[in-house]
Amino acid sequence: MVRTAVIGTGTWGTGISVVLARAGADDIYLWGRREDKPHEIDSSRVHPNLPGCRLPDAIHVTNDSAGLAAADLVLWAVPTPFSAAMAAELAPALPPGVPVVSLAKGIEQRSLRTVTAILADHLGERPYGCISGPTHAEEVIQGLHTGVAAAGTRALLDLLVERIHQPTFRVYAVEDLLGVELCGALKNVIAVAAGICDGLELGDNTKATLVTRGLAEMRRLGRAMGARDATFAGLAGIGDLLTTCYSGHGRNRALGRAAATGKTAQQYMDEVGMVAEGAWTCRAAVALGHEHGVELPIASQVESVLWAGKPVATAISELVSRTAKEEEP
């Protein structure tokens, strides 16, 4: 038996654990920090936010970090704002040299680091990778088909294919770790703006224009930071962007809809009890834009609405009144 550890008992941590079990993994260690939640999930065999799925027997849900020492692969499903503190806490428990793969989709607000950079600071030298793409847990646990982009060393990618690739969860290798992480993070910001469009019932044309220009905005920043253009045209980029901007499962789209009614980001997250990564990533994206000399008009307006109290109508007016220009992809 080989043990795969999944850190984080949220919906996606639970969802990827189900994927592992369906692929034949026989020892899945799903770890959560709180004492009550892991115990409740392990006892009931049902995640409270994924009521339609009974967890396979191969998944052991726990808050005991001692069992992490037996893992040969760690999947990191902790929201970005909490990753640094969690990594520092778990560093003594994780075996040295074992690869860690991020499933998070954000950029740290203060340091402007990607999640793998955060993990490397606290967990030391080891292989790091990430998985991103259209992966709403609500659909994944039903066994509906999807594909993901995975980035990392060749040996790590081979391990991921061996461990999770299957007909309903296809893994595509991408040699662009930075690009895959940036796609996963930045698409959440555009999804907030798409949710605002939906909340205000601005129509299909407006939303399609915003999503398309949002992709161009993501690509511009990625290009300036050294990511590959092609990554933004793949599953991690446009694939995940479309899902997040249009799906009823999307937390960031739902955050935008709430913002359209005047709610703050914190009010929305307090109500639903879950994290919407775009709430913080919009601030990090704008800061990265300033740092790299890249204009990010959509991200800037999302930040102003969520954190500076700018009226949604004013933000939209400022976006649509920008000077005419040539379209640049």
Short mmCIF file of C-alpha atoms in Angstrom, two decimals:
data_model
loop_
_atom_site.label_atom_id
_atom_site.label_comp_id
_atom_site.label_asym_id
_atom_site.label_seq_id
_atom_site.Cartn_x
_atom_site.Cartn_y
_atom_site.Cartn_z
CA MET A 1 0.00 0.00 0.00
CA VAL A 2 1.09 3.55 -0.73
CA ARG A 3 -0.41 6.53 1.04
CA THR A 4 -1.54 9.72 -0.65
CA ALA A 5 -2.12 12.58 1.77
CA VAL A 6 -4.64 15.30 0.96
CA ILE A 7 -4.34 18.40 3.12
CA GLY A 8 -7.65 20.25 3.52
CA THR A 9 -11.14 18.89 4.14
CA GLY A 10 -12.96 21.44 1.99
CA THR A 11 -15.02 20.39 -1.00
CA TRP A 12 -12.07 20.17 -3.40
CA GLY A 13 -9.84 18.31 -0.96
CA THR A 14 -12.67 15.83 -0.52
CA GLY A 15 -13.36 15.76 -4.26
CA ILE A 16 -9.78 14.92 -5.22
CA SER A 17 -9.78 12.20 -2.55
CA VAL A 18 -12.75 10.61 -4.30
CA VAL A 19 -10.87 10.86 -7.60
CA LEU A 20 -7.91 9.05 -6.03
CA ALA A 21 -10.14 6.29 -4.70
CA ARG A 22 -11.82 5.78 -8.07
CA ALA A 23 -8.39 5.50 -9.68
CA GLY A 24 -7.55 2.64 -7.33
CA ALA A 25 -5.66 4.32 -4.49
CA ASP A 26 -6.06 2.14 -1.42
CA ASP A 27 -4.81 4.47 1.35
CA ILE A 28 -5.95 8.09 1.18
CA TYR A 29 -5.24 10.23 4.22
CA LEU A 30 -7.55 13.28 4.15
CA TRP A 31 -6.25 15.65 6.82
CA GLY A 32 -8.06 18.62 8.34
CA ARG A 33 -6.85 20.96 11.05
CA ARG A 34 -10.04 21.17 13.10
CA GLU A 35 -10.86 18.30 15.42
CA ASP A 36 -14.62 18.24 14.93
CA LYS A 37 -15.02 18.45 11.14
CA PRO A 38 -12.70 15.54 10.15
CA HIS A 39 -14.30 13.35 12.83
CA GLU A 40 -17.81 14.18 11.62
CA ILE A 41 -16.94 13.48 7.97
CA ASP A 42 -15.14 10.25 8.80
CA SER A 43 -18.03 9.03 10.95
CA SER A 44 -20.84 9.98 8.58
CA ARG A 45 -18.83 9.26 5.39
CA VAL A 46 -20.46 12.35 3.86
CA HIS A 47 -19.06 15.87 3.48
CA PRO A 48 -21.61 18.47 4.66
CA ASN A 49 -21.22 20.52 1.45
CA LEU A 50 -21.25 17.46 -0.84
CA PRO A 51 -24.32 15.60 0.43
CA GLY A 52 -24.77 13.41 -2.64
CA CYS A 53 -21.54 11.44 -2.26
CA ARG A 54 -20.68 8.75 0.25
CA LEU A 55 -16.91 8.62 0.69
CA PRO A 56 -15.19 5.42 -0.45
CA ASP A 57 -13.70 3.24 2.27
CA ALA A 58 -10.15 4.01 1.10
CA ILE A 59 -10.48 7.59 2.41
CA HIS A 60 -9.52 8.07 6.05
CA VAL A 61 -10.47 11.55 7.34
CA THR A 62 -8.49 12.72 10.36
CA ASN A 63 -6.78 15.60 12.17
CA ASP A 64 -3.91 13.38 13.31
CA SER A 65 -0.77 14.64 11.57
CA ALA A 66 1.30 11.62 12.62
CA GLY A 67 -0.04 9.60 9.71
CA LEU A 68 1.37 12.09 7.21
CA ALA A 69 4.81 10.55 7.73
CA ALA A 70 3.78 7.53 5.62
CA ALA A 71 2.76 9.58 2.56
CA ASP A 72 4.67 9.39 -0.71
CA LEU A 73 2.60 12.19 -2.33
CA VAL A 74 0.92 15.22 -0.78
CA LEU A 75 -1.93 17.12 -2.45
CA TRP A 76 -2.40 20.61 -0.98
CA ALA A 77 -6.06 21.74 -0.92
CA VAL A 78 -5.76 24.64 1.54
CA PRO A 79 -7.07 28.11 0.55
CA THR A 80 -4.25 30.50 -0.31
CA PRO A 81 -4.70 32.93 2.63
CA PHE A 82 -4.16 30.08 5.09
CA SER A 83 -1.44 28.16 3.25
CA ALA A 84 1.60 29.80 4.87
CA ALA A 85 0.43 29.19 8.44
CA MET A 86 -0.68 25.64 7.63
CA ALA A 87 2.59 24.79 5.90
CA ALA A 88 4.59 26.09 8.86
CA GLU A 89 2.48 23.96 11.21
CA LEU A 90 2.79 20.78 9.15
CA ALA A 91 6.44 21.11 8.13
CA PRO A 92 7.70 18.81 10.93
CA ALA A 93 5.08 16.16 10.06
CA LEU A 94 5.71 15.87 6.33
CA PRO A 95 8.47 13.47 5.27
CA PRO A 96 11.42 15.18 3.59
CA GLY A 97 11.67 14.97 -0.18
CA VAL A 98 8.07 13.87 -0.73
CA PRO A 99 6.47 15.91 -3.55
CA VAL A 100 3.74 18.43 -2.74
CA VAL A 101 1.17 19.41 -5.38
CA SER A 102 -0.97 22.52 -4.96
CA LEU A 103 -4.67 22.40 -5.75
CA ALA A 104 -5.23 25.97 -4.52
CA LYS A 105 -6.10 28.79 -6.92
CA GLY A 106 -4.89 32.08 -5.53
CA ILE A 107 -2.03 34.51 -4.99
CA GLU A 108 -1.06 35.57 -1.49
CA GLN A 109 -2.17 39.14 -0.89
CA ARG A 110 0.79 40.43 1.12
CA SER A 111 3.74 38.65 -0.47
CA LEU A 112 2.28 38.29 -4.01
CA ARG A 113 3.56 34.70 -4.05
CA THR A 114 1.98 31.71 -5.76
CA VAL A 115 1.05 28.79 -3.53
CA THR A 116 4.00 26.62 -4.57
CA ALA A 117 6.33 29.50 -3.68
CA ILE A 118 4.66 29.76 -0.27
CA LEU A 119 5.03 26.03 0.28
CA ALA A 120 8.68 26.02 -0.77
CA ASP A 121 9.44 28.71 1.81
CA HIS A 122 8.05 26.56 4.63
CA LEU A 123 8.50 22.96 3.48
CA GLY A 124 11.99 23.20 2.03
CA GLU A 125 13.56 21.53 -0.98
CA ARG A 126 11.33 18.91 -2.58
CA PRO A 127 9.45 18.56 -5.90
CA TYR A 128 6.51 20.96 -6.22
CA GLY A 129 3.69 20.97 -8.74
CA CYS A 130 0.12 22.08 -9.25
CA ILE A 131 -3.13 20.85 -10.74
CA SER A 132 -5.67 23.26 -12.15
CA GLY A 133 -8.59 23.30 -14.57
CA PRO A 134 -12.39 23.04 -14.63
CA THR A 135 -12.86 21.04 -11.43
CA HIS A 136 -15.97 21.91 -9.49
CA ALA A 137 -16.10 19.26 -6.79
CA GLU A 138 -19.87 18.97 -7.08
CA GLU A 139 -19.47 17.52 -10.60
CA VAL A 140 -16.23 15.62 -10.04
CA ILE A 141 -17.72 13.51 -7.24
CA GLN A 142 -20.56 12.51 -9.59
CA GLY A 143 -17.99 11.05 -11.95
CA LEU A 144 -18.72 13.56 -14.70
CA HIS A 145 -15.89 13.95 -17.21
CA THR A 146 -13.28 16.69 -16.92
CA GLY A 147 -9.66 17.39 -17.76
CA VAL A 148 -6.95 19.15 -15.79
CA ALA A 149 -3.57 20.70 -16.45
CA ALA A 150 -0.76 19.40 -14.25
CA ALA A 151 2.64 21.07 -13.98
CA GLY A 152 5.81 19.91 -12.27
CA THR A 153 8.87 17.77 -12.89
CA ARG A 154 8.56 14.87 -15.31
CA ALA A 155 8.84 12.35 -12.48
CA LEU A 156 6.11 14.11 -10.53
CA LEU A 157 3.84 14.30 -13.58
CA ASP A 158 4.31 10.57 -14.15
CA LEU A 159 3.33 9.94 -10.53
CA LEU A 160 0.22 12.12 -10.85
CA VAL A 161 -0.86 10.34 -14.02
CA GLU A 162 -0.36 6.99 -12.31
CA ARG A 163 -2.28 8.09 -9.21
CA ILE A 164 -5.25 10.08 -10.56
CA HIS A 165 -5.58 9.83 -14.36
CA GLN A 166 -8.73 7.97 -15.46
CA PRO A 167 -11.40 8.24 -18.19
CA THR A 168 -13.48 10.72 -16.17
CA PHE A 169 -10.49 12.73 -14.89
CA ARG A 170 -7.92 13.22 -17.61
CA VAL A 171 -4.52 14.68 -16.73
CA TYR A 172 -2.66 16.80 -19.32
CA ALA A 173 0.98 17.66 -18.66
CA VAL A 174 1.99 21.33 -18.99
CA GLU A 175 5.59 22.55 -18.73
CA ASP A 176 4.64 25.89 -17.22
CA LEU A 177 4.18 25.80 -13.45
CA LEU A 178 3.92 29.58 -13.10
CA GLY A 179 1.39 29.85 -15.92
CA VAL A 180 -0.87 27.13 -14.54
CA GLU A 181 -0.85 28.74 -11.09
CA LEU A 182 -1.51 32.22 -12.47
CA CYS A 183 -4.41 30.95 -14.60
CA GLY A 184 -6.05 29.29 -11.61
CA ALA A 185 -5.73 32.43 -9.53
CA LEU A 186 -6.55 35.18 -12.02
CA LYS A 187 -9.62 33.52 -13.51
CA ASN A 188 -11.29 33.88 -10.09
CA VAL A 189 -11.02 37.66 -10.34
CA ILE A 190 -12.70 37.67 -13.74
CA ALA A 191 -15.38 35.36 -12.37
CA VAL A 192 -16.28 37.95 -9.72
CA ALA A 193 -16.79 40.50 -12.50
CA ALA A 194 -18.86 37.95 -14.45
CA GLY A 195 -21.03 37.42 -11.38
CA ILE A 196 -21.62 41.16 -11.14
CA CYS A 197 -22.81 41.07 -14.77
CA ASP A 198 -25.22 38.28 -13.93
CA GLY A 199 -26.43 40.01 -10.78
CA LEU A 200 -27.26 43.14 -12.72
CA GLU A 201 -28.74 41.16 -15.66
CA LEU A 202 -26.49 42.92 -18.17
CA GLY A 203 -26.99 40.23 -20.80
CA ASP A 204 -24.99 37.68 -22.76
CA ASN A 205 -23.14 40.14 -24.97
CA THR A 206 -21.78 42.10 -22.03
CA LYS A 207 -20.68 39.00 -20.19
CA ALA A 208 -19.03 37.47 -23.27
CA THR A 209 -17.13 40.69 -23.86
CA LEU A 210 -16.00 40.84 -20.25
CA VAL A 211 -14.86 37.20 -20.14
CA THR A 212 -12.94 37.56 -23.41
CA ARG A 213 -11.20 40.75 -22.34
CA GLY A 214 -10.62 39.18 -18.95
CA LEU A 215 -8.69 36.36 -20.60
CA ALA A 216 -6.58 38.92 -22.46
CA GLU A 217 -5.92 40.68 -19.14
CA MET A 218 -4.84 37.41 -17.53
CA ARG A 219 -2.53 36.64 -20.44
CA ARG A 220 -0.91 40.08 -20.39
CA LEU A 221 0.09 39.73 -16.76
CA GLY A 222 1.23 36.15 -17.26
CA ARG A 223 3.36 37.17 -20.23
CA ALA A 224 5.01 39.94 -18.22
CA MET A 225 5.81 37.49 -15.41
CA GLY A 226 7.31 34.85 -17.70
CA ALA A 227 4.40 32.46 -18.20
CA ARG A 228 3.62 30.94 -21.58
CA ASP A 229 0.79 32.33 -23.71
CA ALA A 230 -0.31 28.82 -24.68
CA THR A 231 -1.11 27.94 -21.07
CA PHE A 232 -3.84 30.59 -21.00
CA ALA A 233 -5.49 28.99 -24.05
CA GLY A 234 -5.64 25.59 -22.34
CA LEU A 235 -7.53 23.86 -19.56
CA ALA A 236 -5.94 25.90 -16.78
CA GLY A 237 -6.77 29.13 -18.62
CA ILE A 238 -9.84 29.39 -20.81
CA GLY A 239 -11.16 26.00 -19.65
CA ASP A 240 -11.30 26.95 -15.99
CA LEU A 241 -12.27 30.53 -16.79
CA LEU A 242 -15.41 29.45 -18.65
CA THR A 243 -16.46 27.06 -15.91
CA THR A 244 -15.93 29.59 -13.15
CA CYS A 245 -17.70 32.42 -14.96
CA TYR A 246 -20.76 30.43 -16.03
CA SER A 247 -21.31 27.60 -13.54
CA GLY A 248 -23.87 27.79 -10.77
CA HIS A 249 -21.32 26.07 -8.51
CA GLY A 250 -18.77 28.92 -8.78
CA ARG A 251 -18.09 30.70 -5.48
CA ASN A 252 -16.39 33.65 -7.13
CA ARG A 253 -19.26 34.16 -9.57
CA ALA A 254 -21.61 33.97 -6.59
CA LEU A 255 -19.48 36.56 -4.80
CA GLY A 256 -19.92 38.87 -7.78
CA ARG A 257 -23.67 38.38 -7.74
CA ALA A 258 -23.67 39.27 -4.04
CA ALA A 259 -21.52 42.36 -4.72
CA ALA A 260 -24.08 43.47 -7.29
CA THR A 261 -26.60 43.71 -4.45
CA GLY A 262 -24.24 45.73 -2.27
CA LYS A 263 -22.81 42.98 -0.08
CA THR A 264 -19.14 43.03 0.86
CA ALA A 265 -16.80 40.10 0.22
CA GLN A 266 -16.65 39.28 3.92
CA GLN A 267 -20.43 39.35 4.27
CA TYR A 268 -20.78 36.87 1.43
CA MET A 269 -18.13 34.48 2.75
CA ASP A 270 -19.57 34.64 6.27
CA GLU A 271 -22.99 33.70 4.86
CA VAL A 272 -21.83 30.72 2.81
CA GLY A 273 -19.08 29.57 5.18
CA MET A 274 -16.61 29.04 2.33
CA VAL A 275 -13.68 30.93 0.82
CA ALA A 276 -13.90 32.74 -2.52
CA GLU A 277 -10.25 33.08 -3.58
CA GLY A 278 -10.97 35.97 -5.96
CA ALA A 279 -11.76 38.23 -3.01
CA TRP A 280 -8.08 38.37 -2.06
CA THR A 281 -6.49 37.59 -5.39
CA CYS A 282 -7.94 40.75 -6.97
CA ARG A 283 -5.76 42.82 -4.63
CA ALA A 284 -2.68 40.71 -5.34
CA ALA A 285 -3.33 40.87 -9.09
CA VAL A 286 -3.56 44.67 -9.08
CA ALA A 287 -0.32 44.89 -7.08
CA LEU A 288 1.42 42.54 -9.52
CA GLY A 289 0.12 44.65 -12.40
CA HIS A 290 1.72 47.75 -10.90
CA GLU A 291 4.95 45.85 -10.24
CA HIS A 292 5.22 44.58 -13.83
CA GLY A 293 3.78 47.64 -15.58
CA VAL A 294 0.64 45.83 -16.82
CA GLU A 295 -2.75 47.51 -16.95
CA LEU A 296 -5.52 45.38 -15.44
CA PRO A 297 -8.74 47.38 -15.78
CA ILE A 298 -11.15 44.57 -14.82
CA ALA A 299 -9.16 43.41 -11.80
CA SER A 300 -8.76 47.03 -10.67
CA GLN A 301 -12.50 47.64 -10.75
CA VAL A 302 -13.22 44.36 -8.94
CA GLU A 303 -10.79 45.37 -6.20
CA SER A 304 -12.39 48.81 -5.92
CA VAL A 305 -15.88 47.33 -5.61
CA LEU A 306 -14.93 44.64 -3.08
CA TRP A 307 -12.50 46.58 -0.91
CA ALA A 308 -12.87 50.32 -1.52
CA GLY A 309 -16.66 50.50 -1.54
CA LYS A 310 -16.92 51.79 -5.09
CA PRO A 311 -20.52 51.55 -6.36
CA VAL A 312 -20.92 48.82 -8.96
CA ALA A 313 -22.57 51.27 -11.39
CA THR A 314 -19.53 53.56 -11.19
CA ALA A 315 -17.12 50.67 -11.82
CA ILE A 316 -19.07 49.58 -14.90
CA SER A 317 -19.26 53.14 -16.21
CA GLU A 318 -15.50 53.55 -15.88
CA LEU A 319 -14.84 50.27 -17.68
CA VAL A 320 -17.08 50.94 -20.67
CA SER A 321 -15.98 54.55 -21.10
CA ARG A 322 -12.33 53.63 -21.67
CA THR A 323 -10.72 54.96 -24.84
CA ALA A 324 -11.19 52.86 -27.99
CA LYS A 325 -8.19 50.70 -28.90
CA GLU A 326 -7.03 47.84 -31.10
CA GLU A 327 -7.86 44.38 -29.84
CA GLU A 328 -4.81 42.64 -28.47
CA PRO A 329 -5.18 38.99 -27.38
#
